XYZ file of C-alpha atoms in Angstrom:
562
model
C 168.738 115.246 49.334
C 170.947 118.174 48.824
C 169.307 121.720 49.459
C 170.188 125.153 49.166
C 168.548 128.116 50.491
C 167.078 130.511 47.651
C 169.040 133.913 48.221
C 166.362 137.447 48.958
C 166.877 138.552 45.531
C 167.751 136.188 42.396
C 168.494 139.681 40.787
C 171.178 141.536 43.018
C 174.905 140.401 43.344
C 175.680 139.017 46.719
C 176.344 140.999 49.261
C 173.670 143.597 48.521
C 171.460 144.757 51.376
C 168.176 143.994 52.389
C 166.163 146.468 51.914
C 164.652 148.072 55.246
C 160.841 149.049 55.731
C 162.163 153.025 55.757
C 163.513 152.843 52.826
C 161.106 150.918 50.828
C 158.248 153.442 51.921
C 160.985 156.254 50.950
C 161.286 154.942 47.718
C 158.043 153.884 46.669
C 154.701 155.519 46.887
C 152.237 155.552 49.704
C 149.838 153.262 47.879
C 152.461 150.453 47.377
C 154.058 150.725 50.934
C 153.834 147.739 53.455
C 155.450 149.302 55.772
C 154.055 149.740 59.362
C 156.985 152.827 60.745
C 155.654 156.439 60.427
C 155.040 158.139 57.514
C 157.936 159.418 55.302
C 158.504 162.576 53.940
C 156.624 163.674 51.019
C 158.906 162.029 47.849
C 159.886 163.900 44.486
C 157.682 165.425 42.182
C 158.440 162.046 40.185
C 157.381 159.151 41.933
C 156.321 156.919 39.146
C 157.221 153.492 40.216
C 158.501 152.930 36.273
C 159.814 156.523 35.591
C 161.985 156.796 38.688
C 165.575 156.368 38.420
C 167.029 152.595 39.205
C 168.227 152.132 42.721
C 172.094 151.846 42.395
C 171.789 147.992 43.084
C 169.269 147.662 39.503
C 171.453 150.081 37.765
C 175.022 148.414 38.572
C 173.007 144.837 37.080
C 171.510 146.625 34.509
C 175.270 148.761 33.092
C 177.070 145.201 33.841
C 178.210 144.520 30.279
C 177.564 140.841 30.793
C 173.924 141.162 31.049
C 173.334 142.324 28.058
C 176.182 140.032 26.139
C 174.472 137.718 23.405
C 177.370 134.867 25.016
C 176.101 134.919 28.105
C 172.773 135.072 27.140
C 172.621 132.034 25.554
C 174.404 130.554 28.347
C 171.638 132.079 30.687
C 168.851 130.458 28.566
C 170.676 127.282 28.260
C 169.807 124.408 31.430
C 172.766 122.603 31.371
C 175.187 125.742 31.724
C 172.416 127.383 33.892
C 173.497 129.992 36.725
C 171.060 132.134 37.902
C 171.591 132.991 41.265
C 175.190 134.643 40.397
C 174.806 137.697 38.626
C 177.719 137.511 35.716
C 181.147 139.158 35.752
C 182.828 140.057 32.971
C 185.649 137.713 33.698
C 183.887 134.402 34.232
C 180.196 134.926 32.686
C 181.665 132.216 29.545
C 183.292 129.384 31.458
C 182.301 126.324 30.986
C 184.099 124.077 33.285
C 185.809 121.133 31.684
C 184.665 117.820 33.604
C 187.898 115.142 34.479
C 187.664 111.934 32.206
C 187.388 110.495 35.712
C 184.243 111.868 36.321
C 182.638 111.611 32.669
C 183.825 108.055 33.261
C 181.972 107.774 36.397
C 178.807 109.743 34.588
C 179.186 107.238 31.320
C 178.796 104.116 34.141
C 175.930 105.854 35.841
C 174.426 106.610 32.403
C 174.525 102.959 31.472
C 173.124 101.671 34.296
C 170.054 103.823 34.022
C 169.874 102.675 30.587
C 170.773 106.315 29.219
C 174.215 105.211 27.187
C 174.294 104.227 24.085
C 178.723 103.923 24.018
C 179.163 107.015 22.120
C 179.715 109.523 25.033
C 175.815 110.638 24.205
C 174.784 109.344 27.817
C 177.491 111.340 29.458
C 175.389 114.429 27.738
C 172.191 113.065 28.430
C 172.852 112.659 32.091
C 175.112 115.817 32.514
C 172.189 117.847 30.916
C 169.075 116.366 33.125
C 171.178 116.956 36.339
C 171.874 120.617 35.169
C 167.909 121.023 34.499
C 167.400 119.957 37.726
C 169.198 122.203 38.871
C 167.715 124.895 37.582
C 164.160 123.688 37.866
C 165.414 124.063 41.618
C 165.775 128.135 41.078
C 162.277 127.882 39.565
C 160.262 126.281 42.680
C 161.882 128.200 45.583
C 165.629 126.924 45.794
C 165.391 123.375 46.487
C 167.045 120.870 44.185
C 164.249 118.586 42.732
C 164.188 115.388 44.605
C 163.912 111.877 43.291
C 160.341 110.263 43.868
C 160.749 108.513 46.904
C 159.634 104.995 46.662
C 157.148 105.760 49.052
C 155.208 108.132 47.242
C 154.482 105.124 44.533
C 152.080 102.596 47.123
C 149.451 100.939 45.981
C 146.080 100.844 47.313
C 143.359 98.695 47.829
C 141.505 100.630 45.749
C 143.249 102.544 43.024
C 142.194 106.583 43.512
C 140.887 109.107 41.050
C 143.617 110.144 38.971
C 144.997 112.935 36.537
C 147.330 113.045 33.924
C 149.283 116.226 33.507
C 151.661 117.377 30.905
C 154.409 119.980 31.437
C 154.652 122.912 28.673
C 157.065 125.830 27.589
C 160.145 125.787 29.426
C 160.415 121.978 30.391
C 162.906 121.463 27.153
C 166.170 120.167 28.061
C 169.362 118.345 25.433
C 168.567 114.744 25.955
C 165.180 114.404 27.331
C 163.463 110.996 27.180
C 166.557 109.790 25.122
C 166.268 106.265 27.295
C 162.702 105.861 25.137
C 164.347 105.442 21.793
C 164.678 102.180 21.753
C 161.110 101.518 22.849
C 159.042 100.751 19.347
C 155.742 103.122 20.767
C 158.393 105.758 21.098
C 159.996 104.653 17.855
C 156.690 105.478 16.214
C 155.663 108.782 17.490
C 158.722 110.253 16.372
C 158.212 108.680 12.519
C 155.283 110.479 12.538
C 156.068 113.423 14.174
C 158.566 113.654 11.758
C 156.770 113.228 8.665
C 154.507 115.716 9.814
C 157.130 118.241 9.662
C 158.136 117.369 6.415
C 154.901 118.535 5.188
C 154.818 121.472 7.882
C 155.507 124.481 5.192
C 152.944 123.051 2.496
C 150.370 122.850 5.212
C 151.136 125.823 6.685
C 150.762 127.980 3.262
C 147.960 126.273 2.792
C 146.205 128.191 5.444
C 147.315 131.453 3.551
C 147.370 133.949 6.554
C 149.300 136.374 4.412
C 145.904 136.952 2.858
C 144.442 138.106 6.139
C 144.052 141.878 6.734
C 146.111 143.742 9.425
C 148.589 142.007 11.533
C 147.835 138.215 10.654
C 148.414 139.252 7.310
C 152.194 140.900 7.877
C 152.714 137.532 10.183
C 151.747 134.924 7.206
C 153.654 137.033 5.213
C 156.615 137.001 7.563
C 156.649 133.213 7.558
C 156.736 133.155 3.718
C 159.637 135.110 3.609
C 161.710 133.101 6.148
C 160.269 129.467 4.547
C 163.636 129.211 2.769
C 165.691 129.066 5.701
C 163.629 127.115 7.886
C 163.757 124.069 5.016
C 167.053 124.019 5.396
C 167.206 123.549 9.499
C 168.654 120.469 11.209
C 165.363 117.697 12.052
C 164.135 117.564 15.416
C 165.002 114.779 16.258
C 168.580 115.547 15.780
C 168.068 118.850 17.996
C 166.386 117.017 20.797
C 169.039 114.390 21.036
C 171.912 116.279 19.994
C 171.132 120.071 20.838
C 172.613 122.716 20.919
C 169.907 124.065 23.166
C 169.558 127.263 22.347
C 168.696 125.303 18.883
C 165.899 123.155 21.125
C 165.128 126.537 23.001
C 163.094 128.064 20.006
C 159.833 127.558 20.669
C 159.129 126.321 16.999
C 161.606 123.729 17.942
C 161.262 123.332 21.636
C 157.009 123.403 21.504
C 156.879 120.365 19.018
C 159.587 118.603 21.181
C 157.496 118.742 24.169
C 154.261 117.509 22.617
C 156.670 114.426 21.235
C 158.350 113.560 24.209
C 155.355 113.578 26.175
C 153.442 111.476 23.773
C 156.285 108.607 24.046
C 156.262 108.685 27.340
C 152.322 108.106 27.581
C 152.300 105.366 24.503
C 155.159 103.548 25.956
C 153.783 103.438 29.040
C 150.403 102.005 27.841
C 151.903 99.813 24.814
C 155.117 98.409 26.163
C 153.854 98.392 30.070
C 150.894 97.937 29.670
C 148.905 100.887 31.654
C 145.599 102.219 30.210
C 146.513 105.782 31.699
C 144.423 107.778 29.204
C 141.699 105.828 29.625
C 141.281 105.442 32.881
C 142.095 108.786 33.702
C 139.382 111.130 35.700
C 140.814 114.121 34.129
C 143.979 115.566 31.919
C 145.318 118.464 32.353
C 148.122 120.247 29.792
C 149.948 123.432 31.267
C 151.057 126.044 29.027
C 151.623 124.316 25.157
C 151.257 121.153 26.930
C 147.519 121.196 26.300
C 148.259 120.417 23.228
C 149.772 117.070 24.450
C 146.762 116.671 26.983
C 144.252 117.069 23.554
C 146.596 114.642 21.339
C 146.618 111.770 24.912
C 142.618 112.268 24.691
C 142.358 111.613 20.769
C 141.157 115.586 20.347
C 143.891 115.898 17.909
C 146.344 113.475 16.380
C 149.486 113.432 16.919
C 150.477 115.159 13.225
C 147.956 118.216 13.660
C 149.345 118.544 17.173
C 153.149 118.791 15.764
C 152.046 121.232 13.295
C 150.121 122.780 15.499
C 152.973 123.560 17.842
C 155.336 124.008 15.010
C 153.201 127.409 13.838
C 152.477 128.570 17.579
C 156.041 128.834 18.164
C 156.832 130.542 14.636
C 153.468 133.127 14.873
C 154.717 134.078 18.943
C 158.459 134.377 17.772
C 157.570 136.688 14.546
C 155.116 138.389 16.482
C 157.491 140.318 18.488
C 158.851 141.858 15.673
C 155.125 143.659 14.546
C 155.198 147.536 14.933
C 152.168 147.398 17.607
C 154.638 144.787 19.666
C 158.322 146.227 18.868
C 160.089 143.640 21.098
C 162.306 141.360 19.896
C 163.667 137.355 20.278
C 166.818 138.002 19.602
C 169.799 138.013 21.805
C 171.198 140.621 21.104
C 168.296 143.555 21.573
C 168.077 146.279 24.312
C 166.793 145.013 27.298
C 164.289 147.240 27.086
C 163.204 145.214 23.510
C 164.102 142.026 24.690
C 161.356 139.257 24.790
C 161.518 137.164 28.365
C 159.681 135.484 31.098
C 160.718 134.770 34.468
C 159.532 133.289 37.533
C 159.342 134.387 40.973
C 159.052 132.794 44.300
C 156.498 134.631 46.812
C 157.906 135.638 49.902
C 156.014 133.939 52.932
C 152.533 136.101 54.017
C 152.421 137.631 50.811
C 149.610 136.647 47.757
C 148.900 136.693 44.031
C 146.687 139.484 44.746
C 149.553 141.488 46.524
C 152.118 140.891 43.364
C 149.340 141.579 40.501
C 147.753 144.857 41.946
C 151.255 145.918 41.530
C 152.484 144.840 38.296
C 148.955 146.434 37.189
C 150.165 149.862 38.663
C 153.341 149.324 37.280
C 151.962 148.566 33.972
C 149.983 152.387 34.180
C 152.698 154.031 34.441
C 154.276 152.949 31.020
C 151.614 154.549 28.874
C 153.856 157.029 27.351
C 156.604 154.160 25.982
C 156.059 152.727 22.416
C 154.286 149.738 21.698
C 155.557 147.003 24.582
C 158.817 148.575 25.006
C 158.981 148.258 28.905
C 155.848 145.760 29.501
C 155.758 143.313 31.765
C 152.456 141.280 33.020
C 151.629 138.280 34.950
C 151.842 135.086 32.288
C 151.199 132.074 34.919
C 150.386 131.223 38.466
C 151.869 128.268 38.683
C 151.508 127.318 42.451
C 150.627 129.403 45.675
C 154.865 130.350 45.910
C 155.614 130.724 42.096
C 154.418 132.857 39.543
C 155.751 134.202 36.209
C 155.923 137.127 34.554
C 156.439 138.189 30.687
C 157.236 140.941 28.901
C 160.535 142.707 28.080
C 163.857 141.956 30.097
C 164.148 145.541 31.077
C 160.282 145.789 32.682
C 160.707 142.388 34.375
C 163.834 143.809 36.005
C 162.681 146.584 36.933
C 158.948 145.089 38.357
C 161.081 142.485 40.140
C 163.277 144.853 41.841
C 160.216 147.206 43.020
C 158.722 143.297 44.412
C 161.989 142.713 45.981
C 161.943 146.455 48.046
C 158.334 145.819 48.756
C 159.313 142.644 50.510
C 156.668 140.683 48.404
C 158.588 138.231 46.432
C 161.964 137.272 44.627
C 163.094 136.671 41.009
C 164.241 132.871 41.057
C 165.469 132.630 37.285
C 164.800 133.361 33.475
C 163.121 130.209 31.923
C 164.750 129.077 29.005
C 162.066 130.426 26.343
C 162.563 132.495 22.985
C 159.380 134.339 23.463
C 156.665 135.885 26.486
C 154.003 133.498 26.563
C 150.223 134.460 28.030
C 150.750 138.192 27.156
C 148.027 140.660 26.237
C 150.049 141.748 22.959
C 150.362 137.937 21.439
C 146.858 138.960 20.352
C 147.905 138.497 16.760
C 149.993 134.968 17.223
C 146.325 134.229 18.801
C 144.651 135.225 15.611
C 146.836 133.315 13.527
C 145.982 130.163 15.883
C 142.461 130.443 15.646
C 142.760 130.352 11.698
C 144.993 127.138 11.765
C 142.619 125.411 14.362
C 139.611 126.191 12.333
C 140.786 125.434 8.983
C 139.273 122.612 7.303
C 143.259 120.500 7.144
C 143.062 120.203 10.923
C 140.528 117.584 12.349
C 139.138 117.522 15.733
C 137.600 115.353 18.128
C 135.620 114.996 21.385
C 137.943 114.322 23.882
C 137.612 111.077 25.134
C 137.837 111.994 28.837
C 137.575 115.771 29.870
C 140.199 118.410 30.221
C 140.765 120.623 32.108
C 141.520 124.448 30.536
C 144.275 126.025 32.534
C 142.681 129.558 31.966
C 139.411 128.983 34.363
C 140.056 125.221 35.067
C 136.622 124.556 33.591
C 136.214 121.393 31.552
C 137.006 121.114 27.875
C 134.440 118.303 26.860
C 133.860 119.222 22.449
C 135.986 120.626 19.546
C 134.823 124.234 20.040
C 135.528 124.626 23.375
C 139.178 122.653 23.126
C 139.589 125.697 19.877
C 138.321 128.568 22.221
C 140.765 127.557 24.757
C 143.836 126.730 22.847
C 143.568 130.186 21.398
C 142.726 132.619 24.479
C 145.530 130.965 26.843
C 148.244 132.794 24.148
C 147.184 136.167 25.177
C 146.045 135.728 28.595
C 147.637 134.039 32.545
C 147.751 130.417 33.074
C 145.796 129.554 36.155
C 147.816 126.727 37.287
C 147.515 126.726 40.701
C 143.678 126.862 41.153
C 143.477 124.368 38.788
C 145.375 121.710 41.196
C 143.599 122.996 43.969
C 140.375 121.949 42.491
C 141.171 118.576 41.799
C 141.002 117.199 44.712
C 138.139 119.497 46.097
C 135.559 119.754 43.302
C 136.247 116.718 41.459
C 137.416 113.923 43.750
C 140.907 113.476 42.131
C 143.391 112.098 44.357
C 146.526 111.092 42.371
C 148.498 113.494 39.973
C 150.812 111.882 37.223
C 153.147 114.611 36.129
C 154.211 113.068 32.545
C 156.783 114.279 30.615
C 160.067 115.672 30.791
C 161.384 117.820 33.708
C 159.806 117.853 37.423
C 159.450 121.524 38.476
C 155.464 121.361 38.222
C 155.360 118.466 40.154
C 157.839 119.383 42.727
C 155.193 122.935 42.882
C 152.502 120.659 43.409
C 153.495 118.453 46.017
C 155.002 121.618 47.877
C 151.496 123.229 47.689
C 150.119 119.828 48.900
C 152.216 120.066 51.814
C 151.685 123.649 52.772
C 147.687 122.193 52.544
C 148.104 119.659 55.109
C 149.942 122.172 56.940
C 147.611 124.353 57.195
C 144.576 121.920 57.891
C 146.785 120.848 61.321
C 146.951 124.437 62.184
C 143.314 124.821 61.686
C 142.729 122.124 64.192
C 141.969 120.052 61.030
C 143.869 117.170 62.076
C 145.884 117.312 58.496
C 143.386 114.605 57.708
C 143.506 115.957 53.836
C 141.663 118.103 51.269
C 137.958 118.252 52.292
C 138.809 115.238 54.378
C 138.628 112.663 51.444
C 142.734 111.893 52.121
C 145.727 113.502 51.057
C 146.595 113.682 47.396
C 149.491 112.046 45.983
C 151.721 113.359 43.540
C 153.532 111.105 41.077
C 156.333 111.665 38.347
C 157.414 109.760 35.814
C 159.975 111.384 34.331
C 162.327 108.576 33.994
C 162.842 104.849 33.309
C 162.751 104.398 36.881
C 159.279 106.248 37.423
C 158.197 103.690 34.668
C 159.111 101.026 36.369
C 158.079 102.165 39.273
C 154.058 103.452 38.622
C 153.807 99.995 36.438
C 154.616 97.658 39.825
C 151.962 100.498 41.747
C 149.645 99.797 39.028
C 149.854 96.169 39.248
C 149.912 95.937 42.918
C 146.704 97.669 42.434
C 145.316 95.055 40.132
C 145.873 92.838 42.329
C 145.063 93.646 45.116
């Protein structure tokens, strides 16, 4: 398995230095210090954390030209030309290496053995973009490239243990994904629906007339009216998924629907073509980010056309909410920094918490009181394990709060994540508004669950309509609890095996890391690493590819049998 060490910073060009403990207590206040050396001498009259000038390392990223060029940005967002680790230069921030015919031959081979080609050079894409998103989901998790399941982690048992299904969310969205299910009829069929439930999007949608809401709903409803023209005239998703470009598939009107798709053909194929009752038998399912949406359409809570519209208008209301007065960011490429919609995740440096990085992003987040509307913002969106979190905002204030974590010695910005919009942030109160109207409308139609989810706000249990609406509609404005979630699983409700379904691997590559730092940790405790609350270690499956099929189905029947 090929690694690579994650560099100190994912901000600064190489070659920077490492900050020492005098000067981080020099240039920071008291309160924020780690350091243990004597006390410094009393700092400026200024020593607001977000006022204070940029160290010269910030300020020679933040003047570069290239990070604020619309080209590279869309490079930046896009996984399979994905290079975070290298800040740009001005002479190589568009290349886009030209692969030998040798090698796309060798790629168009693979691709057809893996049942990815279809003899139209469409595998060769399909294969070039998963290993790129790999790649990058690498950057996300701490540096290491995401490993194939070893065949290991599928065994059977005698008895077949508690399990979870999970669905990835915002961000998983790559060119190509799950292209190897199209010619599987359950897949075949999800996307006939999905797509006539698009084709009916914009009459549903103005059926829920939010332009006749009051205050900002209203000037969000209204915004969609204006813009219906356009939108009608957009390529189909289908073609985007399969075809890209992906900073087409990166909207999140686009790249929200394509999730909740994907995922459902994955999870019908696998229990109508092989034959594995997943849903069913399932303890608990668990959706993080947008993917609750999936985990609510694999439990019957929604169907699958409410959930696709559903999507459809949460990316639309977060995208044109940016653009309200109160908000004053913006999606678009080409903004400020300081206006620039973003989120971006961050690996915590080793002895350092969640409670250490949020107290200060809070006292960050004081000291921007005097800037207009969220000109500067930044806040925690998602704790995603007990190494990565993420934070949203605007592209200058996520700089800027990961270079004052980087001096503090707390943690390190791993990459942007290929989004159009901050997710989980205080100000998408109105894109939460316009949610709760769409959920509650009479032309949406929901169900109990069938087996219990799990919200990723609280991880408590989402078992009837109102509380699957009340939780669907707070986790837009407020942090994803990821992390405690998994960590309950296994503790409070006897859940053993995790099936991460769906496209990508970077939550289940977090999980089984934090599953290993677990058993670590019992062993040091004189715990004999016998496993969570000694009931056994917890496995982590996914099936993110024909193989992983393949793979849980011979578990599965093993299992049967045995």
């Amino acid at each position: 398995m090929m690694r690579t060490a994650l560099p100190r910073s994912g901000l600064l060009p190489s070659g920077t230095p490492s900050c020492t403990c005098a000067r981080q207590a020099s240039h920071f206040p008291a309160s924020l210090s780690t350091a243990s050396s004597p006390p410094p001498p009393p700092p400026a009259p200024s020593t607001s954390l977000y006022a204070q000038p940029a160290t010269p390392a910030l300020a020679q990223a933040l003047d570069n030209p290239a990070w604020s060029d619309p080209a590279y940005l869309r490079r930046y967002r896009d996984p399979s030309r994905h290079d975070a680790r290298l800040p740009p230069s001005t002479s190589r921030r568009l290349e886009t290496s030209a692969k030998s015919s040798a090698a796309s031959s060798s790629t168009s081979d693979a691709s057809s053995a893996n049942g990815n080609g279809n003899g139209n050079g469409n595998g060769v894409k399909t294969q070039r973009s998963r290993r790129n998103r790999l790649e990058m989901e690498a950057l996300w998790s701490g540096g290491d490239f995401s490993p194939p399941i070893p065949l290991e982690s599928y065994r059977a048992q005698t008895t077949r243990p508690r399990h979870a299904l999970l669905f990835p969310g915002s961000g998983s969205q790559y060119v190509g994904m799950g292209a190897f299910l199209r010619e599987q009829k359950p897949a075949q069929d999800v996307w006939t629906e999905a797509e006539e439930a698009l084709a009916g999007f914009e009459d549903w949608r103005k059926g829920l007339k939010l332009h006749e809401h009051e205050g900002e709903l209203g000037q969000l409803g209204r915004m969609l009216d204006e813009t219906e023209a356009a939108r009608r005239k957009e390529p189909k998703l289908r073609e985007v998924v399969f075809e890209g470009p992906q900073d087409e598939l990166t909207r999140s009107s686009n790249a929200q629907p394509a999730i909740l798709v994907t995922s459902t053909a994955f999870l019908r194929t696998l229990e109508r073509q092989y034959n594995l009752p997943l849903s069913k038998t399932s303890s608990l399912i668990l959706g993080h980010s947008s993917g609750e949406y999936s985990a609510a359409v694999a439990t019957g809570a929604l169907s699958l056309t409410d959930g696709v519209r559903l999507t459809r208008l949460h990316g639309l209301l977060t995208h044109y909410a940016l653009s309200l007065p109160s908000i004053g960011l913006s999606p678009d490429l080409d903004a400020p920094p300081a206006l620039r919609g973003q989120m971006s995740a961050l690996v915590l440096n080793p002895g350092h918490s969640h409670a250490e990085l949020t107290e200060v992003i809070a006292k960050i987040r004081a000291e921007r009181q005097n800037l207009s509307g969220s000109e500067g913002t930044v806040e925690v969106a998602s704790f995603n394990s007990t190494t990565q979190v993420v934070l949203a905002g605007s592209r200058d204030g996520i700089l800027r709060a990961s270079e004052v974590l980087k001096e503090l010695e707390i943690a390190s910005r791993a990459a942007d994540l290929p989004v159009s919009a901050p997710f989980h942030c205080s100000f998408m109160a109105p894109a939460a508004a316009g949610m709760h109207a769409a959920l509650t409308s009479p032309s949406i139609t929901l169900h109990t669950p069938s087996t219990p989810l799990v919200s990723g706000l609280d991880g408590s249990l989402i078992t009837t309509p109102s509380s699957l609406v009340s939780g669907l509609v707070a986790q837009i404005s407020r942090p994803v609890r990821w992390s405690s979630c998994l960590s309950a699983l296994p503790t409070t409700h006897d859940v053993r095996r995790l099936i991460f379904l769906g496209p990508g691997q970077a939550l289940a590559n977090l999980a089984r890391r934090d599953a290993k730092l677990r058993r670590e940790a019992e062993v040091a405790a004189g715990g004999g690493g016998a496993g969570e609350a000694e009931g056994g270690e917890t496995e982590v499956l996914s099936v993110a590819t024909e193989k992983d099929m393949e793979r849980l189905r011979e578990t599965w029947e093993e299992e049967d049998g045995a």
